[in-house]
Every structure is written in structure tokens, then in C-alpha cells.
mmCIF file of C-alpha atoms in Angstrom:
data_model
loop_
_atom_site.group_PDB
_atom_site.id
_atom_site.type_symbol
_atom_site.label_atom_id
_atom_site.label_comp_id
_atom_site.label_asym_id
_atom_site.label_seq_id
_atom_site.Cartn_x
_atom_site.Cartn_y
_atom_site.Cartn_z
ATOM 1 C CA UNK W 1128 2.065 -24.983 -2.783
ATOM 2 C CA UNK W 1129 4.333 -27.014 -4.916
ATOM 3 C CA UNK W 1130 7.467 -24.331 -6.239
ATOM 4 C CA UNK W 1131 9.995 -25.171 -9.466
ATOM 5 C CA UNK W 1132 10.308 -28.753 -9.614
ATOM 6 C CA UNK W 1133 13.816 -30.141 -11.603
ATOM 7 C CA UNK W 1134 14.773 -33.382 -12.004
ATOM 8 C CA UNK W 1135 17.131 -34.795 -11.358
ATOM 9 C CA UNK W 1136 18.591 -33.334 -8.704
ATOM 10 C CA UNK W 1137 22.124 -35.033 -9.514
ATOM 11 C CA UNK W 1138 23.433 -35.935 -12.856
ATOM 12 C CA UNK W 1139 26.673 -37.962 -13.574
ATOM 13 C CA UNK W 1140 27.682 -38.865 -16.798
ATOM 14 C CA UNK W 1141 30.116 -39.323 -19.592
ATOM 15 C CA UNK W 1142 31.741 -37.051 -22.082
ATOM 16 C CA UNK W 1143 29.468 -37.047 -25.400
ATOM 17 C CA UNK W 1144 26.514 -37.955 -23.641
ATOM 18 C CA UNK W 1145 23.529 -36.454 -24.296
ATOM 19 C CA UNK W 1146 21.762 -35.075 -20.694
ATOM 20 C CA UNK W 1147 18.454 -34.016 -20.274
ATOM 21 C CA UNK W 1148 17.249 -31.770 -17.539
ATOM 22 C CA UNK W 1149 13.556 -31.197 -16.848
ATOM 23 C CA UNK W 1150 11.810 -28.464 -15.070
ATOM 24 C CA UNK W 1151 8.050 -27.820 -14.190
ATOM 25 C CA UNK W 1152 7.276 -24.251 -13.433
ATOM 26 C CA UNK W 1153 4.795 -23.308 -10.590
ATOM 27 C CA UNK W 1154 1.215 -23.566 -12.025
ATOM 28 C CA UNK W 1155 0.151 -20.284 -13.786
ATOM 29 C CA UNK W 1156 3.811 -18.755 -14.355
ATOM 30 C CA UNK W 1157 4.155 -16.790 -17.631
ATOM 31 C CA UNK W 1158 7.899 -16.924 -18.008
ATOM 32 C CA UNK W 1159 10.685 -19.708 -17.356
ATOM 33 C CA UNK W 1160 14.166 -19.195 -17.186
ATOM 34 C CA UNK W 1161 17.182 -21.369 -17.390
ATOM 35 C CA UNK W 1162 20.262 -20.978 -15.439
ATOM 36 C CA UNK W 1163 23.715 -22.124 -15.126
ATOM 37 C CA UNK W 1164 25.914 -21.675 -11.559
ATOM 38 C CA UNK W 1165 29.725 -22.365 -11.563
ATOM 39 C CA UNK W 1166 32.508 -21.080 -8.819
ATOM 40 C CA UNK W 1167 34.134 -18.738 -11.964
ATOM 41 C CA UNK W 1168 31.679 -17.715 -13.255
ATOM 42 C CA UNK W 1169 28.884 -17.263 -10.914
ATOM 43 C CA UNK W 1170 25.044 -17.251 -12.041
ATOM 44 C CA UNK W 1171 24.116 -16.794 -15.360
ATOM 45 C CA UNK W 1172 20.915 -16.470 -17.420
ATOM 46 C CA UNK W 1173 20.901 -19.058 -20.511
ATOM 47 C CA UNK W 1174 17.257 -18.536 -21.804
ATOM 48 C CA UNK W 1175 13.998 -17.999 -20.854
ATOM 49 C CA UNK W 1176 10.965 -18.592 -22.180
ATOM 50 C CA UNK W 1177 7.418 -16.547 -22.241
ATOM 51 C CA UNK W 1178 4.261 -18.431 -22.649
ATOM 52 C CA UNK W 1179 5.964 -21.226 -23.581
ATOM 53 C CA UNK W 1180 7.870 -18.928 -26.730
ATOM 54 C CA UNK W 1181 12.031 -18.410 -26.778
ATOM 55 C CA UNK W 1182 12.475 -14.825 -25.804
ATOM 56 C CA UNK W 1183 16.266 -14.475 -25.639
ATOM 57 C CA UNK W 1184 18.414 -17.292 -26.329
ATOM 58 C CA UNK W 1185 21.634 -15.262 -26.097
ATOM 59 C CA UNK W 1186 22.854 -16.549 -23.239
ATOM 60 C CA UNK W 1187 23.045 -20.194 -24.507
ATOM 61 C CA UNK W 1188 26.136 -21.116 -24.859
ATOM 62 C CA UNK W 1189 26.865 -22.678 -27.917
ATOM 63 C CA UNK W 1190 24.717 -24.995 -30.637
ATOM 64 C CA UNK W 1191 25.243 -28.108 -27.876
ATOM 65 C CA UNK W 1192 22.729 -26.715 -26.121
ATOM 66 C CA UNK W 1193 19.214 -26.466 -26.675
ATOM 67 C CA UNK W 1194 15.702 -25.677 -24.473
ATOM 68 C CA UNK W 1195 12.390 -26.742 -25.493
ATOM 69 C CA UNK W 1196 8.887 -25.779 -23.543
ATOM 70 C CA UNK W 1197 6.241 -27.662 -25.378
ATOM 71 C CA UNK W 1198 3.574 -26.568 -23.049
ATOM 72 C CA UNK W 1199 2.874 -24.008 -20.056
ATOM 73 C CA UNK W 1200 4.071 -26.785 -16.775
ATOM 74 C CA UNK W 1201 7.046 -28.502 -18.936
ATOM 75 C CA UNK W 1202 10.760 -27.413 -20.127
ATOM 76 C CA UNK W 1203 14.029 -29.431 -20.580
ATOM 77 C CA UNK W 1204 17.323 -28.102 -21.581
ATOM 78 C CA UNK W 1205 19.571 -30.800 -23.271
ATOM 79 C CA UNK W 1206 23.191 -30.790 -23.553
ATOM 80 C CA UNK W 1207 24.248 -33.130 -26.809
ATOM 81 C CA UNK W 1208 27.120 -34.159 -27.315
ATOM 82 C CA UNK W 1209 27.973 -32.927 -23.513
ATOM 83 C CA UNK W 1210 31.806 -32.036 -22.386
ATOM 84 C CA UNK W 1211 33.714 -31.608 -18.979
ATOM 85 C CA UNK W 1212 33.034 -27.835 -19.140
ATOM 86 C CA UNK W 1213 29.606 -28.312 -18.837
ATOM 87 C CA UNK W 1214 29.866 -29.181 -15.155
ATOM 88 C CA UNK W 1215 27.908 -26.827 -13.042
ATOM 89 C CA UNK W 1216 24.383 -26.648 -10.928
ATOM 90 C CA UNK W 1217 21.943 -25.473 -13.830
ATOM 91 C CA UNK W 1218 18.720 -23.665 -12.452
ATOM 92 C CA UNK W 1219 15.082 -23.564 -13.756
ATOM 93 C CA UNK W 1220 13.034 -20.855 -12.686
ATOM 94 C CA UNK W 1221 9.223 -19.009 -13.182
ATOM 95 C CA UNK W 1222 7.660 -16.392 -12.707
ATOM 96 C CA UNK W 1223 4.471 -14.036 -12.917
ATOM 97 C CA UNK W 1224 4.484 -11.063 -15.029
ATOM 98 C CA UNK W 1225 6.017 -7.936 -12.829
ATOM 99 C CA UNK W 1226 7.118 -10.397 -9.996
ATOM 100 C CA UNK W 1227 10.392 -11.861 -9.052
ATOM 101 C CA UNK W 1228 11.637 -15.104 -9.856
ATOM 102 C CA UNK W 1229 10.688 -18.103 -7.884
ATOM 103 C CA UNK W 1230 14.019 -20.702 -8.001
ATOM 104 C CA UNK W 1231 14.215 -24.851 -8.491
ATOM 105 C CA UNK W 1232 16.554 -25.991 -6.027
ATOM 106 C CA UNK W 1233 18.924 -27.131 -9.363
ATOM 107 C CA UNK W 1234 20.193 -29.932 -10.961
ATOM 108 C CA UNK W 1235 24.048 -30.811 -10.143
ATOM 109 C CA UNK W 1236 25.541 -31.747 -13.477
ATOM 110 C CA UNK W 1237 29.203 -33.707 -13.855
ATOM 111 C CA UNK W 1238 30.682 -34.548 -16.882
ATOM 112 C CA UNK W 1239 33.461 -37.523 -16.514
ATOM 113 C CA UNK D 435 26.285 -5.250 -21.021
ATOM 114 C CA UNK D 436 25.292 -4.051 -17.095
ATOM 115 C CA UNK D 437 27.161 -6.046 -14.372
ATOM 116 C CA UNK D 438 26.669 -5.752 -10.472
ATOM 117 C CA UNK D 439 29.711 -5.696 -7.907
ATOM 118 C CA UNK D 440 28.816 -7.427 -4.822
ATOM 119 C CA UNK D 441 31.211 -6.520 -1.750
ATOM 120 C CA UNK D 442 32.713 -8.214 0.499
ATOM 121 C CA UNK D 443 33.243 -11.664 -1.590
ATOM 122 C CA UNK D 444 33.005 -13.108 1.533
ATOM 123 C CA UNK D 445 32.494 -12.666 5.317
ATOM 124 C CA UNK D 446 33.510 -14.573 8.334
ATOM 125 C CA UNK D 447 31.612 -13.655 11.560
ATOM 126 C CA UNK D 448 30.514 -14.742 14.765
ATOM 127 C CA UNK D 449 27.195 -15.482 15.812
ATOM 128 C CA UNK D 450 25.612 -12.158 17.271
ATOM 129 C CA UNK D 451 27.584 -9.683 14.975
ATOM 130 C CA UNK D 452 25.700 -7.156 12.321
ATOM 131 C CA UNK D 453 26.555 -7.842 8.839
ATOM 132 C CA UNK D 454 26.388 -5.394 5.908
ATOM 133 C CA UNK D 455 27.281 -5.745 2.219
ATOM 134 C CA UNK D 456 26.576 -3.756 -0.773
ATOM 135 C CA UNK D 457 25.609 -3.842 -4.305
ATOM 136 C CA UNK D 458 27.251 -1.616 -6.810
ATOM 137 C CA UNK D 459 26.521 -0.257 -10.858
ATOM 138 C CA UNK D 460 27.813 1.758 -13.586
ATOM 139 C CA UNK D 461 24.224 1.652 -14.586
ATOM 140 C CA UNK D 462 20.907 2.622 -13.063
ATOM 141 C CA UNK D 463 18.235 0.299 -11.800
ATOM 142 C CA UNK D 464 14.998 0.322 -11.044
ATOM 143 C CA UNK D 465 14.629 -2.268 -9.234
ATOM 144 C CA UNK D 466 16.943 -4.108 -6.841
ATOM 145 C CA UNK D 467 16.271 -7.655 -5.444
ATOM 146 C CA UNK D 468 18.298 -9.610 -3.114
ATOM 147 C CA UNK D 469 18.453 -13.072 -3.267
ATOM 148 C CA UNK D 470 19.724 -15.619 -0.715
ATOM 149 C CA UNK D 471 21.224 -18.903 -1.873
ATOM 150 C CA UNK D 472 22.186 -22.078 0.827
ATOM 151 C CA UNK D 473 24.102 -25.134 0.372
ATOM 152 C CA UNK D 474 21.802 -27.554 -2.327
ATOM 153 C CA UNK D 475 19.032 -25.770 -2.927
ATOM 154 C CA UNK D 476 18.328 -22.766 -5.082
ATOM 155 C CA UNK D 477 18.214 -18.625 -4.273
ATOM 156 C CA UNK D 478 15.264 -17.548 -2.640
ATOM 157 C CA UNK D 479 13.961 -13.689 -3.088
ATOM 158 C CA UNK D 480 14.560 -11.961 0.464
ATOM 159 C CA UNK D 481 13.989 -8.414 -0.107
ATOM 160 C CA UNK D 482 12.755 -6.781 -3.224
ATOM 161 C CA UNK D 483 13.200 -2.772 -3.530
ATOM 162 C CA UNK D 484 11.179 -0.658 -5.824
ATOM 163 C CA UNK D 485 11.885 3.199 -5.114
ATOM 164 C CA UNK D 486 14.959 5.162 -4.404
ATOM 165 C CA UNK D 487 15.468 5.982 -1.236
ATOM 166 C CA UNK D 488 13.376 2.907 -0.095
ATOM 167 C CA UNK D 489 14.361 1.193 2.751
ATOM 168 C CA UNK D 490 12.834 -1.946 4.209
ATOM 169 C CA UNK D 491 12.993 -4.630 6.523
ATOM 170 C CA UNK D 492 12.127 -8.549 6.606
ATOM 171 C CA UNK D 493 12.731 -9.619 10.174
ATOM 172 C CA UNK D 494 16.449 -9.045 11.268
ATOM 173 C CA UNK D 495 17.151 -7.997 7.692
ATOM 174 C CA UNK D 496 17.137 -4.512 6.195
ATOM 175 C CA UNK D 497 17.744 -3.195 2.499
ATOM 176 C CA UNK D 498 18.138 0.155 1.176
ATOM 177 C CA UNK D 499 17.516 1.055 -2.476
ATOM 178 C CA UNK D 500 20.357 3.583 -2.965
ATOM 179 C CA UNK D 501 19.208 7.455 -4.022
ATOM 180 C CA UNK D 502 21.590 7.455 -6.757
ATOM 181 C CA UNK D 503 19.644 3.801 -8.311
ATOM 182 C CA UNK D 504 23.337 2.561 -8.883
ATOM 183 C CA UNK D 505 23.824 0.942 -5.414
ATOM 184 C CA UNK D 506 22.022 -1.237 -2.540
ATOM 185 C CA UNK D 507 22.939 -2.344 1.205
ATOM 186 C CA UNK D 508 21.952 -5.240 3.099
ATOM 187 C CA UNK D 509 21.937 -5.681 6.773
ATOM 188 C CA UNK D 510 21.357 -8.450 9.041
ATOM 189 C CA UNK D 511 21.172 -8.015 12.236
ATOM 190 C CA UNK D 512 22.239 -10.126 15.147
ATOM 191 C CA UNK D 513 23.417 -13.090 13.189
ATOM 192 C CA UNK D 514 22.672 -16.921 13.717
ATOM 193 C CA UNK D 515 23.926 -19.863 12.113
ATOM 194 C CA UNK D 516 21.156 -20.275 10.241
ATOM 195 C CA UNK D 517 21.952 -17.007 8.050
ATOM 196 C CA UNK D 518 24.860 -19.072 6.122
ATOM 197 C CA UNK D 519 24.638 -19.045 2.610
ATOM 198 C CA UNK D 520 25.428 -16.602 -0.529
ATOM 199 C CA UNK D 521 23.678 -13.298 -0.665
ATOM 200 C CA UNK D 522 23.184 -12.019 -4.287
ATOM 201 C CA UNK D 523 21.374 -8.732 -5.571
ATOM 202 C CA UNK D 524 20.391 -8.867 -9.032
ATOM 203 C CA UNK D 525 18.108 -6.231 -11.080
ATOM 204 C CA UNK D 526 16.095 -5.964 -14.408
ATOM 205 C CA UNK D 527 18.226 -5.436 -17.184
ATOM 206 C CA UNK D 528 17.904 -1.794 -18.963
ATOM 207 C CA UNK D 529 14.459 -1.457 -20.040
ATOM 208 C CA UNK D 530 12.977 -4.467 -18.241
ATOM 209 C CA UNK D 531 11.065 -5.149 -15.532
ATOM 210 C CA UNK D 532 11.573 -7.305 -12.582
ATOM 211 C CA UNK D 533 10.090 -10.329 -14.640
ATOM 212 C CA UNK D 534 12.439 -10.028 -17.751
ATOM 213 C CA UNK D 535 16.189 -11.132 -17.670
ATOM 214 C CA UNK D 536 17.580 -10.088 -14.347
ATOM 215 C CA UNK D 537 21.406 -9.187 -14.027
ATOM 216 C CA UNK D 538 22.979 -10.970 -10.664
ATOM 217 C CA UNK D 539 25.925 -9.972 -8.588
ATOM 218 C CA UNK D 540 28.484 -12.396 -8.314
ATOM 219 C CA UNK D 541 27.408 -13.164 -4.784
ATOM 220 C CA UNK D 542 28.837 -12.487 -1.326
ATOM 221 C CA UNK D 543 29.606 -15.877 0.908
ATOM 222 C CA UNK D 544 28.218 -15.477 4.669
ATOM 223 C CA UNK D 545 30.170 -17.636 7.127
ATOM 224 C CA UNK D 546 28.620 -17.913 10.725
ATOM 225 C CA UNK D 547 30.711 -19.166 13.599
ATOM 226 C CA UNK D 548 28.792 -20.599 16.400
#
């Protein structure tokens, strides 16, 4: 069975360009969640999404950022204009209702 | 908001030796998962615990859900190279469930020497 699928896998790109990151949940999977990964700050939850609604945005980190999931196997999360801090491995993830969460293997983002 | 310690930050063993590392809150959870992360890819669910007191095991890796709810342990036995990576134990958030925003430890790094 296929799991998360992100693309891409690596990202390099310029400060104040816009990125787009793309994620396809495992077929059937009620909620999606974006992550972000970094060495200080460790894992952390930006949004997620349930039946293809925002629940809880909070953890987004500022109005550069923005997730869309137009329909039940597609999300993206773009960063516009994007900055140096924005460097990290960002995460999509899905899951059933009442199950744990099943883990793309990440997109590595650098900002130059 | 809640936040998990994870202990040791890292370990440096040789192949053979047990392991342990725990999972600590000021809050309670219901549920404790533990997650294992290795180089380029992304964490993958190991052990999920639903009941204080609960212990179970997943090949040469054990988990305990502590009886106070504010703690877990992880074990692996008998280590092998191939148990490298970052071990992380996250739960629910208060009133959530296991599918609803999950709170992660900051992660313990396992180093295996051949």
C-alpha cells in the first residue's frame, strides 16, 4: 500500500521565493497534518486539516505561510515570500479517526 | 500548553547492550505513542499505549504506560545497528484523542556502535 507521498523530497531555493510543497495522504484518511522539524526546535505541528476543513491553524507560523486541501488525496503548504529561517524538513501526515499518524518521509527545505 | 521531556537526549552504545529512555509530563495522558525517526525518512509509530499500567512489547522492544499517566519507558533489547535513529513519544493533547494534534517529545538520539 502506497503511505504519505510529498514532493519534493529536496527543495533549494532563494530568499523571497515562493515554495510549494505537496502532500497526498493515504487513500481514505480523515485528517492531514503538517509539520515542521529543525535541530532547535524539534517537531512541531503547523496545521492539520479534517475532511479536507482547517481545524487548527495555530501552529502556523506567521501570514507567509499558508495550507490549502482542495480535496480528500491533495494538500500543499506554500511559503511566500520565503526567508533563511524557514529552513527545516517539513512533514505531511494522515490519519484515520482514533488511529495514529502515518508519516511522509518529508520534504528538505533550504533557503539561500 | 503540555510539553513532553524525553531523557537521555542522546545515547551512545554498543551493539548487544539494553537501552531504556523515558518520557515525562506535568500533565496527564491518555495515550502515549512512541515514534521512531531514521536518517531521511519520516517517524514511524512503534508502540502505541492505551491504559495505565499497560505494558507491551513489539519484538525486542517494550513500552510501559506509566500508572501515574504522566510518564512512559522504552526498552530495546539487545541492540543492533539497525536500531539507529531518534526515538520520540508524543500524546493527544488535553481532551483529544490519538487522531487530533499530538504533543511530541523533543526526541532522544540512539547511536549504535558495531
Amino acid at each position: 500500500d502506497a503511505g504519505v507521498i510529498q514532493s519534493p523530497r529536496h527543495e533549494v531555493t532563494e530568499m523571497g521565493q515562493e515554495v510549494t510543497l505537496r502532500c497526498k495522504p493515504i487513500s481514505g484518511h480523515d485528517y492531514l497534518f503538517w509539520y515542521r522539524q529543525t535541530m532547535m526546535r524539534g517537531l512541531e505541528l503547523l496545521i492539520y486539516f479534517n475532511n479536507n476543513v482547517p481545524i487548527d491553524d495555530s501552529g502556523m507560523p506567521e501570514d507567509r505561510f499558508s495550507a490549502k486541501m482542495p480535496n480528500a488525496s491533495f494538500s500543499t503548504l506554500k511559503i511566500q515570500p520565503s526567508e533563511p529561517r524557514d529552513s527545516a524538513v517539513y512533514f505531511c501526515a494522515s490519519s484515520f479517526p482514533g488511529a495514529h499518524q502515518h508519516f511522509g518521509d518529508g520534504t528538505r527545505l533550504s533557503i539561500l | 500548553g503540555q510539553q513532553l521531556n524525553q531523557s537521555p537526549q542522546s545515547m551512545f552504545i554498543q551493539e548487544g547492550e539494553d537501552v531504556s529512555m523515558n518520557c515525562t509530563s506535568s500533565s496527564i495522558f491518555n495515550t502515549w505513542l512512541w515514534y521512531k525517526q531514521e536518517p531521511g525518512e519520516g517517524p514511524v509509530l512503534l508502540i502505541a499505549l492505551y491504559k495505565a499500567g499497560e505494558l507491551t512489547s513489539n519484538g525486542r522492544l517494550t513500552a510501559q504506560f506509566g500508572i501515574t499517566r504522566k510518564d512512559s519507558f522504552l526498552n530495546i533489547s539487545a541492540s543492533i545497528p539497525s536500531d539507529v535513529g531518534i526515538y520520540f513519544c508524543a500524546g493527544p493533547n488535553a481532551g483529544g484523542t490519538s487522531y487530533g494534534k499530538l504533543t511530541f517529545g523533543q526526541g532522544t538520539i540512539l547511536t549504535v556502535h558495531p
